[in-house]
Structures are given as C-alpha cells and as structure tokens.
Short mmCIF file of C-alpha atoms in Angstrom, two decimals:
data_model
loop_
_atom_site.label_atom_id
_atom_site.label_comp_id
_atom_site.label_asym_id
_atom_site.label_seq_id
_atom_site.Cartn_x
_atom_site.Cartn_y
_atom_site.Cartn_z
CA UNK A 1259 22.24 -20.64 19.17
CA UNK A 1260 20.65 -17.19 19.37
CA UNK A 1261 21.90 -16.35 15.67
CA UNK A 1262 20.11 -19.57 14.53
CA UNK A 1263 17.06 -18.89 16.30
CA UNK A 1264 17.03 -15.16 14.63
CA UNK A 1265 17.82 -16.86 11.25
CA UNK A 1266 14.88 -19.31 11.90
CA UNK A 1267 12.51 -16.39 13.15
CA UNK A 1268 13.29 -14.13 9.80
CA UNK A 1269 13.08 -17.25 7.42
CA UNK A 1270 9.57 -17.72 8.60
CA UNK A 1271 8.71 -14.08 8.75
CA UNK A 1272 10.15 -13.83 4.76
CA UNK A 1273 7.62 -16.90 3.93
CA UNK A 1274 4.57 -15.43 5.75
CA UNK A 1275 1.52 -13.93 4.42
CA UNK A 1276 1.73 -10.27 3.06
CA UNK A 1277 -1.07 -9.32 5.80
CA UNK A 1278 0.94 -11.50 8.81
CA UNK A 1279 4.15 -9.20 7.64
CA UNK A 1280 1.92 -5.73 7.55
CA UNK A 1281 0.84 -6.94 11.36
CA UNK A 1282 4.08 -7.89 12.43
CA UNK A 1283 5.58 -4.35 11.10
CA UNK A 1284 2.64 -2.19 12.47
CA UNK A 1285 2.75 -4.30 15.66
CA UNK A 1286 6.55 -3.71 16.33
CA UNK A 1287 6.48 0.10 15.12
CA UNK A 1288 3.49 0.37 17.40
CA UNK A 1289 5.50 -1.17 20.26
CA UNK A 1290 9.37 0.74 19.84
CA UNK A 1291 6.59 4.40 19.67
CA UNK A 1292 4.44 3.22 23.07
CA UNK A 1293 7.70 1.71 25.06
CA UNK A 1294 9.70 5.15 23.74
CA UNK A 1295 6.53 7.72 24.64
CA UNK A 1296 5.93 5.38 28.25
CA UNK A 1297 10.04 5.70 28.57
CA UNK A 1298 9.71 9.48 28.04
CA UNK A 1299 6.28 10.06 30.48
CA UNK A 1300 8.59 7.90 33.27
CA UNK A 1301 11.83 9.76 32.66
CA UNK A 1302 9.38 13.09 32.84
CA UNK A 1303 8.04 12.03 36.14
CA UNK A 1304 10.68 10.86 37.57
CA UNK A 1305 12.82 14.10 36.62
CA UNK A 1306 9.75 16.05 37.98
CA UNK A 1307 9.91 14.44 41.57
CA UNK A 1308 13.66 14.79 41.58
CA UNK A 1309 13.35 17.96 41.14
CA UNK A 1310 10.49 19.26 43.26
CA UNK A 1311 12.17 17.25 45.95
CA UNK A 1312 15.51 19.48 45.60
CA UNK A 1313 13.30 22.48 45.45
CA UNK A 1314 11.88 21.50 48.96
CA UNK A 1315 15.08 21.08 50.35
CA UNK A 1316 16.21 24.46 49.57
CA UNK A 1317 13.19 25.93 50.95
CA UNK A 1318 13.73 24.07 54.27
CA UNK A 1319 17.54 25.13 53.88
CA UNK A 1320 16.00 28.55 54.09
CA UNK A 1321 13.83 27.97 56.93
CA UNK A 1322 16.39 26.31 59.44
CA UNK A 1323 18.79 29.24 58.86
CA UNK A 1324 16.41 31.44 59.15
CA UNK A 1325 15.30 29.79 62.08
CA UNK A 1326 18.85 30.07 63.53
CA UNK A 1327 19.28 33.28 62.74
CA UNK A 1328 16.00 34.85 63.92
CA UNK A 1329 16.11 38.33 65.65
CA UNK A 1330 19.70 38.69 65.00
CA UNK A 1331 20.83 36.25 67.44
CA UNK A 1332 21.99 32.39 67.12
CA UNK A 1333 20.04 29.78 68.43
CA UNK A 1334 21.53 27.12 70.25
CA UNK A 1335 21.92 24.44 67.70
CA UNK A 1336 21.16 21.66 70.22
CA UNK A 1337 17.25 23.74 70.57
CA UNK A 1338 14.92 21.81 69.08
CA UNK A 1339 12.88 24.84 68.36
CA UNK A 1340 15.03 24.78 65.31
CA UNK A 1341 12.49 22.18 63.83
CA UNK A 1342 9.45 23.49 64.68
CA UNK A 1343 8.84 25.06 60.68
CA UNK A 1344 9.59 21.58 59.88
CA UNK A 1345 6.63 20.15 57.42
CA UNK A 1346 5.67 16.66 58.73
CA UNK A 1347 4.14 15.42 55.92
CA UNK A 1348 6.72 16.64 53.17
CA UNK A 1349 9.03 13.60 54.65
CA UNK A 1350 11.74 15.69 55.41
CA UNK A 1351 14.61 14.83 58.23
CA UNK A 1352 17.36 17.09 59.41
CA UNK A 1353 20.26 16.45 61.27
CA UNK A 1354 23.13 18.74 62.78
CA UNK A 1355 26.59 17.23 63.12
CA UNK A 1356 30.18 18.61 64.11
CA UNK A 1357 32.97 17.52 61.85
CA UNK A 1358 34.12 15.10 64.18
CA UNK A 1359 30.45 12.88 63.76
CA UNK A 1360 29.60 14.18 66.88
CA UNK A 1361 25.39 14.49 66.53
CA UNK A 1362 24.51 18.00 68.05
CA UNK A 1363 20.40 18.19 66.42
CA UNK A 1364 17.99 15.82 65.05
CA UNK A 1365 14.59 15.66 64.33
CA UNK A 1366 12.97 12.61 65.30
CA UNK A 1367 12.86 9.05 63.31
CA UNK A 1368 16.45 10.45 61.68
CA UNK A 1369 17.94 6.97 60.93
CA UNK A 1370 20.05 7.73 58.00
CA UNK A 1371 23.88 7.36 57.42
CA UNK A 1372 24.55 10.15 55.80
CA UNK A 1373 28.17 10.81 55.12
CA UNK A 1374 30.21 13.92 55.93
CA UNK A 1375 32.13 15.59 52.86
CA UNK A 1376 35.43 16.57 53.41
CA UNK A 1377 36.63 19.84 53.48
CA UNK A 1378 38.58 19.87 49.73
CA UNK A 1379 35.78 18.18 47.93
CA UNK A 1380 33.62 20.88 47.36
CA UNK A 1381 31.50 18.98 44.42
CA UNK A 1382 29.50 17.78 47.74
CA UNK A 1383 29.28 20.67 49.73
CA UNK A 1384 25.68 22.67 49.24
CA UNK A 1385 24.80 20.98 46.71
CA UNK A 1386 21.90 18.29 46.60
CA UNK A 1387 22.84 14.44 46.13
CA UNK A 1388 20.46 11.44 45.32
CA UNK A 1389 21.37 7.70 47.23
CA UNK A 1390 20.06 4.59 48.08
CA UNK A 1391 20.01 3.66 51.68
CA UNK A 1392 18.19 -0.05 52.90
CA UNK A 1393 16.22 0.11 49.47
CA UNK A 1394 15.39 3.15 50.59
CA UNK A 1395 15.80 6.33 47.97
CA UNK A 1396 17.49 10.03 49.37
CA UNK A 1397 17.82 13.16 48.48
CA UNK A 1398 20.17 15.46 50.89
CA UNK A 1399 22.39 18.01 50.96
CA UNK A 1400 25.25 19.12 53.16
CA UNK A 1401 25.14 22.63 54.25
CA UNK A 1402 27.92 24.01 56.03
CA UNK A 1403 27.35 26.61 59.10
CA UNK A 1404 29.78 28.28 61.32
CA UNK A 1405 28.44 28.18 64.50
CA UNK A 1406 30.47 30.18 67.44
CA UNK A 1407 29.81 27.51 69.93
CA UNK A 1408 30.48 24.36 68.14
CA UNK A 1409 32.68 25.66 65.18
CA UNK A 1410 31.82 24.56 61.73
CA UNK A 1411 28.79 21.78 61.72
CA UNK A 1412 26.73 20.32 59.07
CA UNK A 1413 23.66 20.72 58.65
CA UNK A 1414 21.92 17.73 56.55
CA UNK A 1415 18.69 18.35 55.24
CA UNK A 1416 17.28 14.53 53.86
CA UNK A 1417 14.19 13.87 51.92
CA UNK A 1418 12.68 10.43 52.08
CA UNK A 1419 11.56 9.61 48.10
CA UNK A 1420 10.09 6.72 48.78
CA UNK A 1421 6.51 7.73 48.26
CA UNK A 1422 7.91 9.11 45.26
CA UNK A 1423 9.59 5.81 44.13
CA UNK A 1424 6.32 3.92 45.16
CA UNK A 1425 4.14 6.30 42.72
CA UNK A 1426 6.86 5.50 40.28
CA UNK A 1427 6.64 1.87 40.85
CA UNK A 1428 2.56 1.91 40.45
CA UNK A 1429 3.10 4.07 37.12
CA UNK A 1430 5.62 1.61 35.93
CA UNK A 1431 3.32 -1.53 36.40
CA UNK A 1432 0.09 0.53 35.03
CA UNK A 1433 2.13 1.36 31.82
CA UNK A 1434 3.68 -1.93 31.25
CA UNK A 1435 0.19 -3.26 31.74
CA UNK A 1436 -1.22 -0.60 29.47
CA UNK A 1437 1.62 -1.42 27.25
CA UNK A 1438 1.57 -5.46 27.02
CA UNK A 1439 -2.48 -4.62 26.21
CA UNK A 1440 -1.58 -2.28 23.65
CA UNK A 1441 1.21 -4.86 22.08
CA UNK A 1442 -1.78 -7.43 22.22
CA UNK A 1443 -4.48 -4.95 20.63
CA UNK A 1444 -1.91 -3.25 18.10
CA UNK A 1445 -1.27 -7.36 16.94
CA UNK A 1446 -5.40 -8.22 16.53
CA UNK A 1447 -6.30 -4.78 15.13
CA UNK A 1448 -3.50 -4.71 12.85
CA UNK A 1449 -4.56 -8.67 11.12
CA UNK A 1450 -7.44 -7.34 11.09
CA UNK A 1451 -7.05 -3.94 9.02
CA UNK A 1452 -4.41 -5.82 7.17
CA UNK A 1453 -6.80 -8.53 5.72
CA UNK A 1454 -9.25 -5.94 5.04
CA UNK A 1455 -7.20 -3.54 2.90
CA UNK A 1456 -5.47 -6.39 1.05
CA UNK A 1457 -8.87 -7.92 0.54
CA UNK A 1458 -9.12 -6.86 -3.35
CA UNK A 1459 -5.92 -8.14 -3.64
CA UNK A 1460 -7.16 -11.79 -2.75
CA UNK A 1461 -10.76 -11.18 -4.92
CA UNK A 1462 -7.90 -9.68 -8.12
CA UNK A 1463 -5.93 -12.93 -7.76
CA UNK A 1464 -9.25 -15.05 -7.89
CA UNK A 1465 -10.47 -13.29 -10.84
CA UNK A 1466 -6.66 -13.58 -12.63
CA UNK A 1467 -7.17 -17.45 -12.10
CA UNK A 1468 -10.73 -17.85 -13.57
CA UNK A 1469 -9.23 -15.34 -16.41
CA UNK A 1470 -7.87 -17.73 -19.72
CA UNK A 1471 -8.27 -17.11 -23.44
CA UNK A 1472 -11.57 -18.60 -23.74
CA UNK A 1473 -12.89 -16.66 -20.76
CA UNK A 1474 -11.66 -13.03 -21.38
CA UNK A 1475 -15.04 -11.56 -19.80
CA UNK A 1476 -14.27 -11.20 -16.02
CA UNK A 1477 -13.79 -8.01 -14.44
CA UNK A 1478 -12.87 -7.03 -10.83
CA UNK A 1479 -15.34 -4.94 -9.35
CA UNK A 1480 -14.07 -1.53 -7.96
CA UNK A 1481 -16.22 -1.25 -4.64
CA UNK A 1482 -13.35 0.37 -2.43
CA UNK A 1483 -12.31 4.31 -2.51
CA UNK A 1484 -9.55 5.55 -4.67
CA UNK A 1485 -6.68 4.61 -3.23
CA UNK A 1486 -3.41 2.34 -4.47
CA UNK A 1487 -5.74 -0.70 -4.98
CA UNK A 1488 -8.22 0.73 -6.51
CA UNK A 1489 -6.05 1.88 -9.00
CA UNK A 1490 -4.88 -1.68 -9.47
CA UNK A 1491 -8.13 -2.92 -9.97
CA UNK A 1492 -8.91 -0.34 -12.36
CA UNK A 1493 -5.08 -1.25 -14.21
CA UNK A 1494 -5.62 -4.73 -14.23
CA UNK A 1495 -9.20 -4.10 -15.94
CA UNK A 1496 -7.62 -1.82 -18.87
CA UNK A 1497 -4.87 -4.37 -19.13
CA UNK A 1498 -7.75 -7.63 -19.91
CA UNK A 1499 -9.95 -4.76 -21.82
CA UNK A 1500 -6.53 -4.33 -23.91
CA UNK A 1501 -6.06 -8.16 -23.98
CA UNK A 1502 -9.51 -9.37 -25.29
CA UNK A 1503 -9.17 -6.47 -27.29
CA UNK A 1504 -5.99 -8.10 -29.03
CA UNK A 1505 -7.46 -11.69 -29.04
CA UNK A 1506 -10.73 -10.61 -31.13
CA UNK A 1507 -8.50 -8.88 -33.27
CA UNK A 1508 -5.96 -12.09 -33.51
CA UNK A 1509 -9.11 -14.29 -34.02
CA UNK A 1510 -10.52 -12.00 -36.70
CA UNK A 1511 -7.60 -11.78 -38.54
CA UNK A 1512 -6.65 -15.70 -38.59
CA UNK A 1513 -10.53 -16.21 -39.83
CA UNK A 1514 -10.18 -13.10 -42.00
CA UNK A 1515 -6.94 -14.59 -43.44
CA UNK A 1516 -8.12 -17.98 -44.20
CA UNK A 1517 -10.79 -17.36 -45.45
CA UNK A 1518 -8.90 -15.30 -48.11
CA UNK A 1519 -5.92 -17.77 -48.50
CA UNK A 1520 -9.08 -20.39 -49.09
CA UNK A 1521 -10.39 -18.64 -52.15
CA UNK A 1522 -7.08 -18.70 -54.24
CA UNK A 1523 -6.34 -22.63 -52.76
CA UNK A 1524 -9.89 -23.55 -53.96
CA UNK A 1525 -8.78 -21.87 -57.63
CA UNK A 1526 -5.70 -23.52 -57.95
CA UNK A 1527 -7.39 -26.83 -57.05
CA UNK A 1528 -10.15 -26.49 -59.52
CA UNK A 1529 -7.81 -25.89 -62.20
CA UNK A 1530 -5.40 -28.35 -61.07
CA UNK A 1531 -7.90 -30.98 -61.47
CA UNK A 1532 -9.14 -29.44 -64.39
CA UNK A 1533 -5.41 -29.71 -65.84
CA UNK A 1534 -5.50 -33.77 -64.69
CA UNK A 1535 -8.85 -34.19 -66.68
CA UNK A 1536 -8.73 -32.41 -70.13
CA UNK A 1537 -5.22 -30.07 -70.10
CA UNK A 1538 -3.36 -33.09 -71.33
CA UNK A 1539 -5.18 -33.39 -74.47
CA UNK A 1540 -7.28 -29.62 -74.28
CA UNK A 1541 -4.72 -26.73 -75.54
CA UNK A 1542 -7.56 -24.38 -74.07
CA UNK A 1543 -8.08 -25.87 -70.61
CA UNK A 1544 -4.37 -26.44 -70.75
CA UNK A 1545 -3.36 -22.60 -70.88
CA UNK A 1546 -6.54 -21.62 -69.00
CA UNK A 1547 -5.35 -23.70 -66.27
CA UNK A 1548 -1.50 -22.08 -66.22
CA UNK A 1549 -3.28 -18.46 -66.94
CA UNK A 1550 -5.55 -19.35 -63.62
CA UNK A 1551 -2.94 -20.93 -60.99
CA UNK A 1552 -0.17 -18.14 -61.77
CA UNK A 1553 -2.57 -15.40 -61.15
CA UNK A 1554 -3.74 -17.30 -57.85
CA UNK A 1555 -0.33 -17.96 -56.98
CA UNK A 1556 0.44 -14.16 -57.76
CA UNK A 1557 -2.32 -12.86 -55.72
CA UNK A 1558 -1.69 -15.43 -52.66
CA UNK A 1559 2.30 -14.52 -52.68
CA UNK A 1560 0.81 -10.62 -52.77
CA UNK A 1561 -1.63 -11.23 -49.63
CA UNK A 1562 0.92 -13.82 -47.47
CA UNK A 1563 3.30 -10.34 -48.04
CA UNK A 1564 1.08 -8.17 -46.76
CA UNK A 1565 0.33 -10.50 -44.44
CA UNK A 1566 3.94 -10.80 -43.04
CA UNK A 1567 4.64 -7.26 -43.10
CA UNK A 1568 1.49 -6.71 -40.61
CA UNK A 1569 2.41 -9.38 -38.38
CA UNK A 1570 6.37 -7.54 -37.98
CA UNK A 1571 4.84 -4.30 -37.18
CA UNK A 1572 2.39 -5.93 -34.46
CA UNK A 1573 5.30 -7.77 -33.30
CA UNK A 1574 7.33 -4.47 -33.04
CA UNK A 1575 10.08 -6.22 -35.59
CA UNK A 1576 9.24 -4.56 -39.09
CA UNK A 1577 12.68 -2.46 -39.34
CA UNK A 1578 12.19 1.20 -40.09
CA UNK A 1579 15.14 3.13 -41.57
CA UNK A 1580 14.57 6.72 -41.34
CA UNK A 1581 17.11 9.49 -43.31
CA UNK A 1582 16.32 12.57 -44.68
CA UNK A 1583 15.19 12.75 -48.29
CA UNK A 1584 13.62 15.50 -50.79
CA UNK A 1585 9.91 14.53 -50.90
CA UNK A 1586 9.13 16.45 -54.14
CA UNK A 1587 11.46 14.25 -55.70
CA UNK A 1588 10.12 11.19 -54.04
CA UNK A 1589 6.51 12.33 -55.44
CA UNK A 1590 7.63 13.11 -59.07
CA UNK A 1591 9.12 9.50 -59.06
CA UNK A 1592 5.70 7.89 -58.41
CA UNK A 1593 3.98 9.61 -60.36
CA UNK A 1594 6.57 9.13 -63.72
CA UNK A 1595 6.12 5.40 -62.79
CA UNK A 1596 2.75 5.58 -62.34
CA UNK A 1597 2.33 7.18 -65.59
CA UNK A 1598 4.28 4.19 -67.61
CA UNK A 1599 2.42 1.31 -65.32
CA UNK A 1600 -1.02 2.39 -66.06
CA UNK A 1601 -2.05 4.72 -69.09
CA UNK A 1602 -5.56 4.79 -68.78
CA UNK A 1603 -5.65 7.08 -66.65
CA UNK A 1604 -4.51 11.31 -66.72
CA UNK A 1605 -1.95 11.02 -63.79
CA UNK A 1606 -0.64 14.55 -62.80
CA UNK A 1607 0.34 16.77 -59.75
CA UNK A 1608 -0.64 20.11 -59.71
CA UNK A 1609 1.77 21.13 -56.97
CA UNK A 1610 5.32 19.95 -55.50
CA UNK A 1611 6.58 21.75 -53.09
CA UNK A 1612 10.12 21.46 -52.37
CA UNK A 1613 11.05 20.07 -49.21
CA UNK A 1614 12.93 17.57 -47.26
CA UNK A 1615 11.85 15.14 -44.82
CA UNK A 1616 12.74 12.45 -42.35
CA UNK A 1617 11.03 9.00 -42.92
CA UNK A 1618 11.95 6.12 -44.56
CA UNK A 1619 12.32 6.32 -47.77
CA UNK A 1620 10.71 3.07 -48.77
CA UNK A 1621 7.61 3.10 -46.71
CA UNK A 1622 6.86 6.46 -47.58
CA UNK A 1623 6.39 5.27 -51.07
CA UNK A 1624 4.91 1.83 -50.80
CA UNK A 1625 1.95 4.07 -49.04
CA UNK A 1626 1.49 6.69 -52.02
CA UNK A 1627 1.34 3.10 -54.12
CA UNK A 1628 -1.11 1.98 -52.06
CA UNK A 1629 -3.16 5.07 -52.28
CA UNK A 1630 -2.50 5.16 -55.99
CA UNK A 1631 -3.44 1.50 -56.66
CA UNK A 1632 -6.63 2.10 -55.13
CA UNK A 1633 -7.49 5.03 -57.02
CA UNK A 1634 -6.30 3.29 -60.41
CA UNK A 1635 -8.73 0.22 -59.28
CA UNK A 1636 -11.85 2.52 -58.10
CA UNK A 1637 -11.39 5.03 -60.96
CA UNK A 1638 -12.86 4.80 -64.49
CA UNK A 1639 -11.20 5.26 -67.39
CA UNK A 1640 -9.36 8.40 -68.30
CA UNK A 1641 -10.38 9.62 -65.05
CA UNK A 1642 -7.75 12.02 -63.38
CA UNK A 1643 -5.56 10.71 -60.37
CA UNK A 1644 -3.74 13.36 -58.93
CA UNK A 1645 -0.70 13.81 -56.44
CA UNK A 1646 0.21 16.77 -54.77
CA UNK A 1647 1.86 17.89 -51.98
CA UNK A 1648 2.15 21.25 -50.03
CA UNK A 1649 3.94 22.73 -47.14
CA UNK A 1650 2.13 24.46 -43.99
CA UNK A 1651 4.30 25.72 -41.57
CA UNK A 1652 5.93 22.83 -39.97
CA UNK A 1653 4.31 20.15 -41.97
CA UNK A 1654 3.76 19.02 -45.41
CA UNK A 1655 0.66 17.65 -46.70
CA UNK A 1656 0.50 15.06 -49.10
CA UNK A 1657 -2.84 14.52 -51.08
CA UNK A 1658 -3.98 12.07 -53.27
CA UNK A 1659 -7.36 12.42 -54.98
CA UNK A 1660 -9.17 10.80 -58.24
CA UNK A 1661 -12.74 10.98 -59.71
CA UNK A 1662 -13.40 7.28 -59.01
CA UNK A 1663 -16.58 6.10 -57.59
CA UNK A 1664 -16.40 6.82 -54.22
CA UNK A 1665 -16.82 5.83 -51.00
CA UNK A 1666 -19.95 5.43 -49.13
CA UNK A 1667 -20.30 8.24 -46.48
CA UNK A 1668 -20.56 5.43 -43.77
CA UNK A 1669 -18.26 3.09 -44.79
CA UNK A 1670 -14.86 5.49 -44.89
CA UNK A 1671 -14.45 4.68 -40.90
CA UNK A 1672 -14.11 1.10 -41.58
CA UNK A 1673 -11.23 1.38 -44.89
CA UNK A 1674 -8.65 1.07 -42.69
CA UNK A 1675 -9.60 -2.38 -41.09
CA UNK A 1676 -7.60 -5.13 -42.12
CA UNK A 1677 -9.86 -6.98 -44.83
CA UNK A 1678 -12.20 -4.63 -45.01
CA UNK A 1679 -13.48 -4.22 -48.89
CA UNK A 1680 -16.27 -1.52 -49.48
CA UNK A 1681 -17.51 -3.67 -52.85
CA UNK A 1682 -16.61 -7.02 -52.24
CA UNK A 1683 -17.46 -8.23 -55.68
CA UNK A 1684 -15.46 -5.40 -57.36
CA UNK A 1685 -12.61 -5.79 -55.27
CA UNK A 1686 -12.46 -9.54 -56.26
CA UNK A 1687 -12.36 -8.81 -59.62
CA UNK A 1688 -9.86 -6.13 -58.99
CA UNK A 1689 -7.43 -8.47 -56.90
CA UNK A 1690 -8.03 -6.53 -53.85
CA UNK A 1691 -7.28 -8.15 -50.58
CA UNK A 1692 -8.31 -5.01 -47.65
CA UNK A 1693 -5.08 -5.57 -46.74
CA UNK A 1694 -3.29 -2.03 -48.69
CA UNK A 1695 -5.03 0.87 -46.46
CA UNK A 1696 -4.47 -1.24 -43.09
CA UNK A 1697 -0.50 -1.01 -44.63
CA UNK A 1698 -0.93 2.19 -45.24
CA UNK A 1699 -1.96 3.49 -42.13
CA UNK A 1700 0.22 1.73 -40.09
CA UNK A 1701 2.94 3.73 -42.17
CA UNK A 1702 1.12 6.93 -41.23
CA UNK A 1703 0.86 5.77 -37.29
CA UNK A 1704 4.93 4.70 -37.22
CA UNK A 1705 6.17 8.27 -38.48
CA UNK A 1706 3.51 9.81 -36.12
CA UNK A 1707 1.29 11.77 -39.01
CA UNK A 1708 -2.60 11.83 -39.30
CA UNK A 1709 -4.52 10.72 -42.56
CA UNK A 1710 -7.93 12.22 -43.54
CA UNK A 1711 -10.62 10.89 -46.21
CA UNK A 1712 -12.72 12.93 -47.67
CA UNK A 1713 -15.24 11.28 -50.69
CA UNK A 1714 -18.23 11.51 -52.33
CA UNK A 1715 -20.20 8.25 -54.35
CA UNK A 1716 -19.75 9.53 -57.60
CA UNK A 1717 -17.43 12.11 -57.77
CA UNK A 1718 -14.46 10.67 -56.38
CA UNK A 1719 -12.36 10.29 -53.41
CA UNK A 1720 -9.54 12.45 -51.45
CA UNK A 1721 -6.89 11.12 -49.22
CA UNK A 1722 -4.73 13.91 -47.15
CA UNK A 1723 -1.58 12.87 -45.45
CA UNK A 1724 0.24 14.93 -43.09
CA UNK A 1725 3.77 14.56 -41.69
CA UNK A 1726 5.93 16.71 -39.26
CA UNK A 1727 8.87 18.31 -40.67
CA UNK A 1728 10.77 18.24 -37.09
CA UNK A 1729 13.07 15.14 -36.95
#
C-alpha cells in the first residue's frame, strides 16, 4: 500500500510543472537543512545542561566532603550541618546511606530511589549517571566514603533536571513551530521565486508559437540580467536571426532560379511554335529553331548543374575527396587547355611554383575554370589572361588576372551572390547565369582559404586565392 502510494506521489511529481518541481525541491532541501540545524541547536542544549548539571554535582561532591572533613575532624554523618552549603535553588538532593540501605543523612524533599552499586561494578561508582524516575529526569552519582563510625556509606548527590527538561520541552515546541512556519514559508516563497525566474521561459515559449515561416519577425525581449536565461533568450534570437536569414535566402534563390529557368523555357517555346508554323516548309526557321532550343537546352542543363551542386553543399551532401596533388601541374593543365579552348586570347603564367597540396583535385580546378571563363567572357580580344601561382611561407597563392573591362568599384562585394550579374545584358549574351563565382567561393570556403578581388573599369580585373599548405 505504502509503495503504491509513493509510486502515485512520484508519478504526479514527474508530470508537474517545472516551477511546482523547483518548489517542491527547494521546499524539502529547505526542510532536511532547518530539521538537521534545529536537531543540532537541541542536541547542543541538551548536551550543555547535561553537562553543567554534572559539573554542579562535582562541585557539591567537593563541598559535602569538605564539609565532613572540616578542621581535620569528621563530622557526624547523621549532622545535618553537612547540608548547610547546600544551594537551594540549584535543585540539588543528597542522601547518605550504609551498604545495607540503611538511610543515615538526607536533605529534605529526598524522594528518590536511587540504587546502590555493588562493590565489583566499578563503571557506577564516582561516576555521574542520567535516569528517569516518575517522568521525572536525574542526574546522580555514587560516591563512596569510609566513615569510622558507620563503615563505608554512600553518599548520593541527585540533581533534579526537570527544569532543564521543561526548557527543553518549550525549545522543542518553539522550533517545531518555527519549523512547520518555515516548511509553510519555504513552500509559498519558493512558487513564488520559481514562477518568477522561469517567467521568460513561459514569454520564449509564447513567442516560439506565434513564430512560423510567414512570421519570422518576433523576437524575445531580453529585460532580465545575464544569467542562464538570458542567454537563452539571446540563443534563441541568433537561432530565428539565422533562420529568416536562411528563408530570404531560400526565397531569393527559388525566385532567382525561376526566373532564370523562365527565360530559356520562354526560348524554347517561341521556337517550338515557330518550328509548328513555318520549320516544316522554312529550311531557315527550321535550323534556326534546332540552332535556338539546343543552345537553350545547353544553357538550362548548365544552370540546373550549378544549381544542384549548390543545393548539395547547402545540404552538407556535395562529397569532397581531398589527396595530395602537385598544384603547378594542376595549373599548367588549365592553362594548356585553356589555350586550345579559346585562342583569342594570350593565355600565359608567368610563375609556377612547385608545390603540393591537399584539396580535391577536381574542385580545385572547376574554380580556376570558373575564374578563367569569366575572364575569357569580360576580356576583349587578344587581351592577356594570366595564371600564376606562388608560395609564401605556409601558403600558396593562386592568382588569376586579365585586362578585361572591369568591375565596378562598388559592385565587387556583391560577385559572389548567387545570380548576381554586374552587366546583365552582357552576361545574357555571354550565357552567364551568376551562378560560377557563388561555385567558386564555396570551393574557397570548404578547403578553408580566403579569395581577394582587386579591379579597375578599364584595365582589368585580379582574383587572388590563397590556400594553407598544412593538411
């Protein structure tokens, strides 16, 4: 029944309120420390009492013997002149008894039944000893005297605790009332405190239910002092900051890429229709037609690649195989296949440095294409496009520069935004999609280097990539 009543009592306690299990935690911790300190104070009190009364009795031990004893000569024991030092107020009683019970002394309202030790237990003998007589609480002691008239008597000194015990008694009840108050005051205060510190708590799980994709503008208001909650508050902020952050990005990027995927659609429409209409019997419109929907269809497969291999490395699943490789010979690659795809231009590299690196392979080159397409696009001509690359210390910098056009002076923050085209018309008729730098840097960011653009509008533009050497 009991176990079943416990079982009961912690099921409930498991489904309570946070702040109901705070009180009920700081109320019984509050409790075991005031019943242990109240425990101690009595135990303290009582040892006290105990032991002043054991100290009186060997002072009045001192006083009858000496009492006995005065001027060199023994007292009769039966003179009550032996009691006159006696204290009347210290409740104190003495008695003197043969060994055969016979009562010899006693000081007056003695009515205690105190027993005799014998002679071999000497545990007893002169030593003090606590009892209960008629609900009433002792101290004596047995002290042992060899008189020359009545032999060997005993000479029992009591002390009457009950004043003692009644003090105790009053003590008790004031700390059990102090204690039942405190139980009481430790339960309201504790609610109390409870509901006020886990207050933001409440006002963060209101604000997490008005929060939804459409409504990514509330914020929890950090009134309190720095402190665990605060720091919640101030978390759970940076987390919807880093949330609406993502969903304007998502949103950008699905208008972003429709409204590119719509351009090349609309294209292969027109000529589709224009095919229905005239290519059947128009050899012009007929290979006009083909010519336009395989270069749409070319340029869409290009972007919906791009595309994909953006959405893996936001989704943490575009695979990265890193191995050690010779750069320099990575470099002179490109740029002998750059040279064959495109010989309008003077392609070179004025300096190779030898070295090895760890990267992957592939990415590493599908960003100096990048950089290299764009320069090829952007650059007139028999203009020169350059790559180089050069080892400082622990890292090697890789730098790809042209005499193209340029880049506006306030527009080379923005390259690197996915769909972002400095000359939108140009870049149309270049096939460019804003999708190449974004690629690029991403590359940079997963092998933890640091890209810097340098241009002018006219003169040309310069692109420095740096990696760490250390694996």
């Amino acid at each position: 029944m009991l176990s079943k009543i416990i079982n009961r009592t912690l099921k409930i306690i498991k489904g309570a309120k946070i702040s109901i299990k705070i009180t009920i935690v700081y109320a019984f911790m509050f409790s075991v420390v005031l019943l242990l300190l109240n425990a101690s104070i009595l135990y303290g009190v009582k040892y006290y009492l105990y032991n002043q009364s054991n100290k009186q009795i060997d002072d009045m031990q001192n006083i009858i013997l000496n009492n006995i004893m005065a001027k060199n000569q023994q007292l009769d024991l039966s003179d009550k002149g032996i009691f006159l030092n006696i204290p009347s107020k210290e409740n104190i009683f003495i008695r003197i008894i043969q060994e055969s019970g016979k009562v010899i002394n006693s000081s007056e309202k003695f009515d205690y039944k105190i027993k005799l030790p014998h002679n071999n237990d000497k545990k007893v003998q002169n030593r003090e000893r606590h009892m209960e007589d008629k609900d009433r609480h002792l101290t004596y002691k047995n002290v042992k005297f060899q008189s020359k008239k009545y032999g060997t008597v005993y000479i029992q000194i009591v002390k009457d605790m009950n004043s003692e015990y009644n003090f105790m008694k009053i003590l008790f009840g004031v700390m059990a009332a102090a204690d039942f108050i405190g139980i009481i005051a430790s339960i309201i205060l504790g609610y109390i405190v409870s509901k006020r510190m886990l207050r933001p708590i409440d006002y963060i799980t209101k604000t997490a239910e008005n929060i939804s994709i459409n409504n990514l503008k509330e914020r929890i208001e950090v009134k309190e002092p720095e402190d665990e909650l605060e720091r919640l508050a101030s978390t759970f902020n940076k987390m919807i900051d880093r949330l609406q952050e993502a969903f304007n990005k998502q949103a950008q990027f699905v208008s972003d890429a429709s409204h590119e995927l719509r351009t090349p659609v609309a294209v292969i429409q027109g000529y589709a229709n224009l095919l229905d209409r005239w290519g059947k019997d128009d050899k012009d419109a007929l290979e006009k037609s083909i010519y336009g929907i395989k270069l749409e269809a070319s340029n869409m497969a290009n972007l919906i690649e791009k595309l994909l291999f953006l959405a893996k490395g936001d989704s943490g699943t575009q695979l990265i195989e890193k191995k050690e490789f010779w750069l320099n010979e990575l470099i002179d690659e490109v740029v002998k296949e750059s040279k064959i795809i495109e010989q309008n231009h003077i392609i070179s590299s004025n300096k190779n440095d030898t070295v090895r690196v760890f990267a992957d392979y592939k990415m590493i080159k599908q960003m100096l294409r990048v950089f290299i397409d764009n320069s090829m696009k952007f650059t007139p001509e028999h203009g020169k496009i350059d790559i180089s690359s050069e080892v400082q210390g622990k890292v090697v910098k890789i730098t790809v520069s042209d005499t193209g056009i340029g880049i506006p002076k306030e527009e080379i923050q923005n390259i690197f935004n996915r769909f972002y085209i400095v000359d939108k018309s140009r870049s149309k008729e270049k096939g460019g999609t804003g999708l190449g730098l974004s690629i690029a840097r991403w590359i940079i960011d997963m092998h933890q280097g640091t890209i810097d653009v340098e241009s002018e509008e006219g003169k040309g533009t310069k692109i420095t990539v740096t990696l760490n050497l250390d694996k």
